[in-house]
Amino acid sequence: MGGGTTAPAGVAAAEEEGVAKAVTTATPHADIPNIMSSLPTGPGFPPYQLSYYGGFWLSGLFLKGIAASHARFKPRPTDVLLTSFPKSGTTWLKALAFSALNRAAHPPSSAGHHPLYRSSPHDLVSFLEVSPELIATDYAGEDELYGELPSPRLLASHLPYSLLPNGIKIVYVCRDPKDTLVSLWHFHEKTTAVLLGVPGVAGASPPTMPTFEEAFELFCEGRCISGPHWRHALEFWEASRRRPDQVLFLRYEDMLLDPAGNLRTLAAFMGCPFSPEEEAAGVVHHVVELCSLAKLKGLEVNRSGSTLLGLKNEVFFRKGTVGDWSSCMTPAMAARLDGVVKEALKGSTLTFGPAPVIN
Ligand code: A3P
């Protein structure tokens, strides 16, 4: 298990026909709550209970979130879903997309008045599959999910492409797996104790945090939340090749190299391109500046507040660099993980890091 290369069979065909993916019941994935306890489990990283479903290692909250989002989320043509493997730049993407989409109501140059001064990006853009409301009701409600939000709705998800509801415009941010793992490691060093207190996260026996070397092994086997990382990325990559009007594939490394260019692409994809007048007025650069790591990390709300699942806002902002894997991994470990990924992606056109330059 772990390092497979292809998306689950039938996804592309089902998508082409406009029917739900992986259909097993009238509402796809409706049987998850009944079968959860019989799914394969095992050691994973982070050390809370992960189960294998649909080709991925998922937490109990994500599993229930899949069932709820298929049963209770009604996609609208104007919805945009920001997707990612955890620790790939989700927080940044949320800030950029929110600021771009809402720039008429909230000009990015309005400094202290902008919502990002008062709220974490995670409070401005909720996750489809995990929210305080869903957890409080143990996913048992029947109301439409996010039905109260006005259009255009902006939501986020860490779920794999093949387990998402159909019919939503998707932006994916991808990051090199080595940097992702190191970011995941630091994040879980700070948050595992809090997360284990969230109902439905801990498994039967109290877990202990693995060493980095143990986490590395588990990651290489694909046994991490939403893992295998490369399968997660590959599904979105292939979907973006098949349906570029529906799925935009961004790369964290490219965003660092050219934040303004990537923001323009993002805004155009979301249906709100920057006008020549806005370009001339420097609006693109105002958004980039407002959403920069230095800016967001320094805001009082992100230094002292807390958000989703009781996590401190500050845990989402660390170094934000390329190549930080070398602070935790030896060159031999890096070569090993690169090899696992290369083998798993054999035959596909997906590469990690900045987009290859095409002459
Ligand atoms: P590092 O841990 O490598 O520093 P996510 O938002 O998906 O949880 O990913 C977190 C990673 O994105 C962290 O990486 C974090 O520092 C980085 N990050 C958060 N906000 C950012 C921003 N505004 N610009 C660039 N990187 C950001």
Short mmCIF file of C-alpha atoms and ligand atoms in Angstrom, two decimals:
data_model
loop_
_atom_site.label_atom_id
_atom_site.label_comp_id
_atom_site.label_asym_id
_atom_site.label_seq_id
_atom_site.Cartn_x
_atom_site.Cartn_y
_atom_site.Cartn_z
CA MET A 1 0.00 0.00 0.00
CA GLY A 2 1.20 3.56 -0.23
CA GLY A 3 3.22 4.45 -3.29
CA GLY A 4 0.70 3.72 -6.07
CA THR A 5 0.80 5.85 -9.18
CA THR A 6 -2.65 6.07 -10.64
CA ALA A 7 -5.94 7.57 -9.64
CA PRO A 8 -8.59 5.04 -8.66
CA ALA A 9 -10.05 3.40 -11.73
CA GLY A 10 -13.04 4.96 -13.33
CA VAL A 11 -12.63 8.51 -12.02
CA ALA A 12 -11.95 10.08 -15.41
CA ALA A 13 -14.67 8.10 -17.14
CA ALA A 14 -17.25 8.91 -14.48
CA GLU A 15 -16.26 12.55 -14.61
CA GLU A 16 -16.60 12.69 -18.38
CA GLU A 17 -20.10 11.31 -18.11
CA GLY A 18 -20.92 13.91 -15.47
CA VAL A 19 -21.81 11.32 -12.84
CA ALA A 20 -20.54 11.15 -9.30
CA LYS A 21 -17.14 9.58 -8.67
CA ALA A 22 -16.81 6.17 -7.01
CA VAL A 23 -20.56 5.65 -6.90
CA THR A 24 -21.48 2.85 -4.52
CA THR A 25 -24.83 4.04 -3.15
CA ALA A 26 -27.51 6.58 -4.07
CA THR A 27 -25.48 9.23 -2.26
CA PRO A 28 -21.79 8.53 -2.85
CA HIS A 29 -19.89 7.57 0.30
CA ALA A 30 -23.07 7.56 2.42
CA ASP A 31 -22.01 4.26 3.97
CA ILE A 32 -18.79 5.68 5.46
CA PRO A 33 -20.16 6.10 9.03
CA ASN A 34 -21.22 2.43 9.01
CA ILE A 35 -17.98 1.00 7.67
CA MET A 36 -15.48 3.31 9.41
CA SER A 37 -14.68 0.87 12.19
CA SER A 38 -13.87 -1.90 9.70
CA LEU A 39 -11.50 0.13 7.47
CA PRO A 40 -7.80 -0.76 7.50
CA THR A 41 -5.91 1.26 10.10
CA GLY A 42 -2.31 1.27 11.26
CA PRO A 43 0.51 3.50 12.38
CA GLY A 44 0.53 6.81 10.58
CA PHE A 45 1.77 10.36 10.82
CA PRO A 46 0.46 12.39 12.61
CA PRO A 47 -0.04 9.74 15.28
CA TYR A 48 -3.80 9.92 15.56
CA GLN A 49 -6.11 7.37 14.03
CA LEU A 50 -5.86 7.19 10.24
CA SER A 51 -7.90 4.79 8.11
CA TYR A 52 -7.37 3.70 4.51
CA TYR A 53 -10.27 4.62 2.23
CA GLY A 54 -10.46 5.20 -1.52
CA GLY A 55 -6.68 4.85 -1.83
CA PHE A 56 -5.81 7.39 0.88
CA TRP A 57 -5.02 7.53 4.61
CA LEU A 58 -7.63 9.75 6.22
CA SER A 59 -8.61 10.88 9.71
CA GLY A 60 -12.03 10.08 11.15
CA LEU A 61 -13.04 13.72 10.74
CA PHE A 62 -12.10 13.71 7.06
CA LEU A 63 -14.00 10.45 6.51
CA LYS A 64 -17.16 11.81 8.09
CA GLY A 65 -16.57 15.04 6.16
CA ILE A 66 -16.57 13.13 2.87
CA ALA A 67 -19.94 11.58 3.65
CA ALA A 68 -21.38 14.91 4.85
CA SER A 69 -20.10 16.90 1.89
CA HIS A 70 -21.63 14.48 -0.61
CA ALA A 71 -24.94 14.35 1.22
CA ARG A 72 -25.28 17.96 2.35
CA PHE A 73 -23.22 20.26 0.14
CA LYS A 74 -25.04 21.60 -2.92
CA PRO A 75 -22.45 22.98 -5.38
CA ARG A 76 -23.21 26.25 -7.15
CA PRO A 77 -21.63 27.23 -10.49
CA THR A 78 -19.84 30.15 -8.84
CA ASP A 79 -18.24 28.12 -6.00
CA VAL A 80 -14.46 27.95 -5.79
CA LEU A 81 -12.77 25.26 -3.71
CA LEU A 82 -9.15 25.83 -2.61
CA THR A 83 -7.53 22.42 -2.26
CA SER A 84 -4.18 21.14 -1.07
CA PHE A 85 -2.27 18.41 0.70
CA PRO A 86 -1.80 19.74 4.28
CA LYS A 87 1.17 22.13 4.71
CA SER A 88 1.43 23.08 1.06
CA GLY A 89 0.47 26.76 1.30
CA THR A 90 -3.27 26.50 2.06
CA THR A 91 -3.24 29.47 4.44
CA TRP A 92 -1.55 31.69 1.86
CA LEU A 93 -3.90 30.56 -0.92
CA LYS A 94 -6.90 31.29 1.31
CA ALA A 95 -5.63 34.81 2.02
CA LEU A 96 -4.88 35.55 -1.65
CA ALA A 97 -8.15 34.15 -2.99
CA PHE A 98 -10.27 35.85 -0.32
CA SER A 99 -8.55 39.19 -0.90
CA ALA A 100 -8.82 38.97 -4.69
CA LEU A 101 -12.47 37.86 -4.70
CA ASN A 102 -13.60 40.46 -2.17
CA ARG A 103 -11.46 43.40 -3.25
CA ALA A 104 -14.41 45.60 -4.21
CA ALA A 105 -15.93 45.36 -0.72
CA HIS A 106 -12.57 45.19 1.04
CA PRO A 107 -9.83 47.08 -0.82
CA PRO A 108 -6.48 45.49 -0.01
CA SER A 109 -4.97 48.92 0.55
CA SER A 110 -7.45 49.68 3.32
CA ALA A 111 -4.88 48.43 5.81
CA GLY A 112 -6.35 48.11 9.31
CA HIS A 113 -9.91 47.84 7.97
CA HIS A 114 -9.32 44.72 5.91
CA PRO A 115 -10.85 41.48 7.36
CA LEU A 116 -7.38 39.87 7.36
CA TYR A 117 -6.49 42.28 10.17
CA ARG A 118 -9.22 40.80 12.34
CA SER A 119 -9.48 37.17 11.23
CA SER A 120 -7.20 34.28 10.33
CA PRO A 121 -7.42 33.18 6.69
CA HIS A 122 -8.87 29.95 8.12
CA ASP A 123 -11.75 31.87 9.68
CA LEU A 124 -12.42 33.70 6.41
CA VAL A 125 -12.38 30.54 4.27
CA SER A 126 -13.75 27.40 5.96
CA PHE A 127 -12.86 23.81 5.21
CA LEU A 128 -15.65 21.86 3.52
CA GLU A 129 -14.99 18.70 5.55
CA VAL A 130 -14.02 20.09 8.96
CA SER A 131 -15.77 22.91 10.76
CA PRO A 132 -16.62 23.62 14.40
CA GLU A 133 -20.32 23.12 13.55
CA LEU A 134 -19.73 19.72 11.98
CA ILE A 135 -17.64 18.57 14.92
CA ALA A 136 -20.12 19.91 17.49
CA THR A 137 -22.90 17.81 15.93
CA ASP A 138 -20.60 14.83 15.23
CA TYR A 139 -21.50 15.29 11.56
CA ALA A 140 -25.05 14.13 12.32
CA GLY A 141 -27.00 17.19 11.09
CA GLU A 142 -29.04 17.24 7.93
CA ASP A 143 -29.01 20.92 6.98
CA GLU A 144 -27.37 21.98 3.76
CA LEU A 145 -23.66 22.63 4.35
CA TYR A 146 -22.68 26.27 3.87
CA GLY A 147 -26.09 26.95 2.33
CA GLU A 148 -26.20 30.25 4.23
CA LEU A 149 -23.09 31.62 2.52
CA PRO A 150 -23.79 34.12 -0.26
CA SER A 151 -22.40 33.43 -3.74
CA PRO A 152 -19.69 33.38 -4.84
CA ARG A 153 -18.66 30.96 -2.08
CA LEU A 154 -15.02 30.30 -1.31
CA LEU A 155 -14.25 27.10 0.60
CA ALA A 156 -11.23 24.86 1.10
CA SER A 157 -10.44 21.17 1.35
CA HIS A 158 -7.61 18.73 2.04
CA LEU A 159 -9.61 15.84 0.57
CA PRO A 160 -8.33 13.94 -2.47
CA TYR A 161 -9.86 14.90 -5.80
CA SER A 162 -11.57 11.52 -6.26
CA LEU A 163 -13.41 11.86 -2.94
CA LEU A 164 -14.72 15.41 -3.51
CA PRO A 165 -18.24 16.19 -4.68
CA ASN A 166 -18.48 16.89 -8.40
CA GLY A 167 -19.22 20.17 -10.08
CA ILE A 168 -17.00 22.59 -8.14
CA LYS A 169 -14.29 24.79 -9.63
CA ILE A 170 -11.04 23.81 -7.97
CA VAL A 171 -7.70 25.50 -7.28
CA TYR A 172 -4.95 23.15 -6.07
CA VAL A 173 -1.68 24.27 -4.52
CA CYS A 174 1.10 21.70 -4.74
CA ARG A 175 4.41 21.69 -2.81
CA ASP A 176 7.54 19.58 -3.00
CA PRO A 177 6.95 16.53 -0.76
CA LYS A 178 10.22 16.96 1.17
CA ASP A 179 9.39 20.51 2.27
CA THR A 180 5.79 19.45 2.89
CA LEU A 181 6.91 16.68 5.22
CA VAL A 182 9.21 18.98 7.19
CA SER A 183 6.44 21.57 7.49
CA LEU A 184 4.01 18.84 8.58
CA TRP A 185 6.51 17.64 11.15
CA HIS A 186 6.95 21.09 12.74
CA PHE A 187 3.20 21.70 12.64
CA HIS A 188 2.42 18.46 14.45
CA GLU A 189 5.12 19.01 17.02
CA LYS A 190 3.15 22.09 18.04
CA THR A 191 -0.40 20.86 17.53
CA THR A 192 -0.76 17.13 18.14
CA ALA A 193 -1.55 17.57 21.82
CA VAL A 194 -4.37 20.00 20.97
CA LEU A 195 -5.69 17.93 18.08
CA LEU A 196 -5.88 14.80 20.20
CA GLY A 197 -8.34 16.66 22.40
CA VAL A 198 -10.76 17.11 19.50
CA PRO A 199 -13.53 14.47 19.66
CA GLY A 200 -13.10 11.83 16.97
CA VAL A 201 -9.40 12.43 16.34
CA ALA A 202 -7.66 10.11 18.80
CA GLY A 203 -7.64 6.37 18.19
CA ALA A 204 -8.19 3.63 20.72
CA SER A 205 -4.79 3.83 22.38
CA PRO A 206 -3.03 7.07 23.34
CA PRO A 207 -0.50 7.74 20.58
CA THR A 208 2.98 9.10 20.96
CA MET A 209 4.61 11.53 18.57
CA PRO A 210 7.09 9.68 16.33
CA THR A 211 10.66 10.82 15.86
CA PHE A 212 11.36 12.64 12.61
CA GLU A 213 13.00 9.49 11.26
CA GLU A 214 9.87 7.44 12.05
CA ALA A 215 7.64 10.11 10.51
CA PHE A 216 9.85 10.05 7.41
CA GLU A 217 9.39 6.29 7.03
CA LEU A 218 5.63 6.57 7.40
CA PHE A 219 5.52 9.43 4.88
CA CYS A 220 7.54 7.37 2.37
CA GLU A 221 4.97 4.59 2.77
CA GLY A 222 2.19 7.09 2.13
CA ARG A 223 0.92 6.59 5.69
CA CYS A 224 0.25 10.22 6.56
CA ILE A 225 -2.87 12.34 6.63
CA SER A 226 -4.32 12.49 3.09
CA GLY A 227 -1.35 10.43 1.92
CA PRO A 228 0.26 9.28 -0.21
CA HIS A 229 1.23 12.89 -0.94
CA TRP A 230 2.12 12.19 -4.57
CA ARG A 231 -1.13 10.37 -5.29
CA HIS A 232 -3.05 13.35 -3.87
CA ALA A 233 -1.12 15.73 -6.15
CA LEU A 234 -1.34 13.41 -9.16
CA GLU A 235 -5.13 13.25 -9.09
CA PHE A 236 -5.43 17.04 -9.16
CA TRP A 237 -2.65 17.30 -11.76
CA GLU A 238 -4.41 14.90 -14.10
CA ALA A 239 -7.75 16.62 -13.54
CA SER A 240 -6.14 19.98 -14.36
CA ARG A 241 -4.82 18.51 -17.65
CA ARG A 242 -8.23 17.05 -18.54
CA ARG A 243 -10.30 20.07 -17.49
CA PRO A 244 -8.16 23.22 -17.24
CA ASP A 245 -11.31 25.36 -17.07
CA GLN A 246 -12.38 23.50 -13.90
CA VAL A 247 -9.11 22.75 -12.11
CA LEU A 248 -6.21 25.19 -11.71
CA PHE A 249 -2.91 23.64 -10.56
CA LEU A 250 -0.60 26.08 -8.75
CA ARG A 251 2.79 25.40 -7.22
CA TYR A 252 3.97 26.87 -3.91
CA GLU A 253 7.49 27.27 -5.32
CA ASP A 254 6.18 29.22 -8.33
CA MET A 255 4.09 31.41 -6.05
CA LEU A 256 7.19 32.32 -4.06
CA LEU A 257 9.09 33.11 -7.28
CA ASP A 258 6.30 35.17 -8.82
CA PRO A 259 3.49 35.95 -6.39
CA ALA A 260 1.94 38.67 -8.58
CA GLY A 261 1.86 36.48 -11.70
CA ASN A 262 0.27 33.60 -9.80
CA LEU A 263 -2.26 35.94 -8.20
CA ARG A 264 -3.27 37.22 -11.65
CA THR A 265 -3.76 33.61 -12.82
CA LEU A 266 -5.78 32.80 -9.70
CA ALA A 267 -8.03 35.87 -10.06
CA ALA A 268 -8.67 35.21 -13.76
CA PHE A 269 -9.53 31.57 -12.99
CA MET A 270 -11.96 32.64 -10.26
CA GLY A 271 -13.68 34.94 -12.76
CA CYS A 272 -12.44 38.21 -11.32
CA PRO A 273 -9.38 39.21 -13.42
CA PHE A 274 -7.59 42.43 -12.53
CA SER A 275 -8.56 45.26 -14.89
CA PRO A 276 -5.97 47.54 -16.54
CA GLU A 277 -7.12 50.30 -14.15
CA GLU A 278 -6.53 48.05 -11.14
CA GLU A 279 -3.14 47.06 -12.52
CA ALA A 280 -2.24 50.72 -12.94
CA ALA A 281 -3.40 51.46 -9.40
CA GLY A 282 -1.16 48.72 -8.00
CA VAL A 283 -3.99 46.56 -6.64
CA VAL A 284 -2.18 43.31 -7.50
CA HIS A 285 0.81 44.38 -5.47
CA HIS A 286 -1.39 45.54 -2.59
CA VAL A 287 -2.91 42.04 -2.39
CA VAL A 288 0.51 40.36 -2.60
CA GLU A 289 1.84 42.61 0.14
CA LEU A 290 -1.18 42.13 2.40
CA CYS A 291 -0.96 38.33 2.08
CA SER A 292 2.81 38.01 2.41
CA LEU A 293 4.11 35.73 5.14
CA ALA A 294 5.87 38.59 6.90
CA LYS A 295 2.71 40.70 6.92
CA LEU A 296 0.28 38.00 8.06
CA LYS A 297 2.67 36.54 10.61
CA GLY A 298 3.14 39.95 12.21
CA LEU A 299 -0.56 40.78 12.58
CA GLU A 300 -1.84 40.72 16.14
CA VAL A 301 -4.72 38.40 15.21
CA ASN A 302 -2.26 35.80 13.96
CA ARG A 303 0.13 36.20 16.88
CA SER A 304 -2.42 35.79 19.66
CA GLY A 305 -5.68 34.38 18.29
CA SER A 306 -6.84 30.84 17.76
CA THR A 307 -8.88 29.26 15.02
CA LEU A 308 -10.04 25.96 13.62
CA LEU A 309 -10.12 23.12 16.20
CA GLY A 310 -8.66 25.42 18.86
CA LEU A 311 -5.29 25.72 17.14
CA LYS A 312 -3.34 28.92 17.64
CA ASN A 313 -3.27 31.06 14.49
CA GLU A 314 0.50 31.39 14.78
CA VAL A 315 1.10 27.68 14.04
CA PHE A 316 0.17 28.26 10.38
CA PHE A 317 3.04 30.69 9.80
CA ARG A 318 6.64 29.51 10.01
CA LYS A 319 9.49 30.01 7.52
CA GLY A 320 7.77 29.74 4.14
CA THR A 321 10.89 28.84 2.17
CA VAL A 322 11.99 26.34 -0.45
CA GLY A 323 14.50 23.70 0.59
CA ASP A 324 13.94 23.73 4.35
CA TRP A 325 13.87 19.92 4.13
CA SER A 326 17.65 20.06 4.58
CA SER A 327 17.17 21.21 8.19
CA CYS A 328 15.71 17.79 9.09
CA MET A 329 16.69 15.35 6.33
CA THR A 330 20.05 13.98 5.34
CA PRO A 331 20.92 13.98 1.62
CA ALA A 332 20.44 10.21 1.71
CA MET A 333 16.92 10.54 3.11
CA ALA A 334 16.10 13.17 0.49
CA ALA A 335 17.38 10.94 -2.29
CA ARG A 336 15.33 8.05 -0.93
CA LEU A 337 12.09 10.05 -0.84
CA ASP A 338 12.82 11.48 -4.32
CA GLY A 339 13.25 7.88 -5.50
CA VAL A 340 9.96 6.74 -3.95
CA VAL A 341 8.16 9.64 -5.64
CA LYS A 342 9.87 9.07 -8.99
CA GLU A 343 8.90 5.42 -8.97
CA ALA A 344 5.31 6.20 -7.99
CA LEU A 345 4.94 8.87 -10.70
CA LYS A 346 6.48 6.78 -13.47
CA GLY A 347 4.50 7.33 -16.64
CA SER A 348 2.92 10.60 -15.50
CA THR A 349 3.93 14.15 -16.47
CA LEU A 350 3.76 15.47 -12.91
CA THR A 351 6.96 16.87 -11.41
CA PHE A 352 7.41 18.69 -8.10
CA GLY A 353 9.03 22.07 -7.49
CA PRO A 354 8.67 25.00 -9.90
CA ALA A 355 6.87 24.28 -13.18
CA PRO A 356 9.31 23.02 -15.81
CA VAL A 357 10.17 25.68 -18.39
CA ILE A 358 8.81 24.72 -21.82
CA ASN A 359 10.75 26.17 -24.77
P1 A3P B 1 6.76 26.11 6.49
O1 A3P B 1 6.34 25.25 7.63
O2 A3P B 1 7.67 25.44 5.54
O3 A3P B 1 7.27 27.43 6.91
P2 A3P B 1 -0.54 25.33 5.16
O4 A3P B 1 -1.05 26.72 5.06
O5 A3P B 1 -1.00 24.45 4.01
O6 A3P B 1 -0.81 24.75 6.47
O7 A3P B 1 1.02 25.38 4.92
C1 A3P B 1 1.84 26.00 5.88
C2 A3P B 1 3.13 26.40 5.21
O8 A3P B 1 2.90 27.59 4.43
C3 A3P B 1 4.19 26.77 6.25
O9 A3P B 1 5.43 26.43 5.63
C4 A3P B 1 3.99 28.27 6.37
O10 A3P B 1 5.10 28.95 6.89
C5 A3P B 1 3.72 28.64 4.92
N1 A3P B 1 2.96 29.91 4.81
C6 A3P B 1 1.93 30.34 5.59
N2 A3P B 1 1.51 31.55 5.18
C7 A3P B 1 2.29 31.90 4.13
C8 A3P B 1 2.36 33.06 3.30
N3 A3P B 1 1.54 34.09 3.48
N4 A3P B 1 3.28 33.08 2.32
C9 A3P B 1 4.13 32.03 2.13
N5 A3P B 1 4.13 30.91 2.88
C10 A3P B 1 3.21 30.84 3.88
#
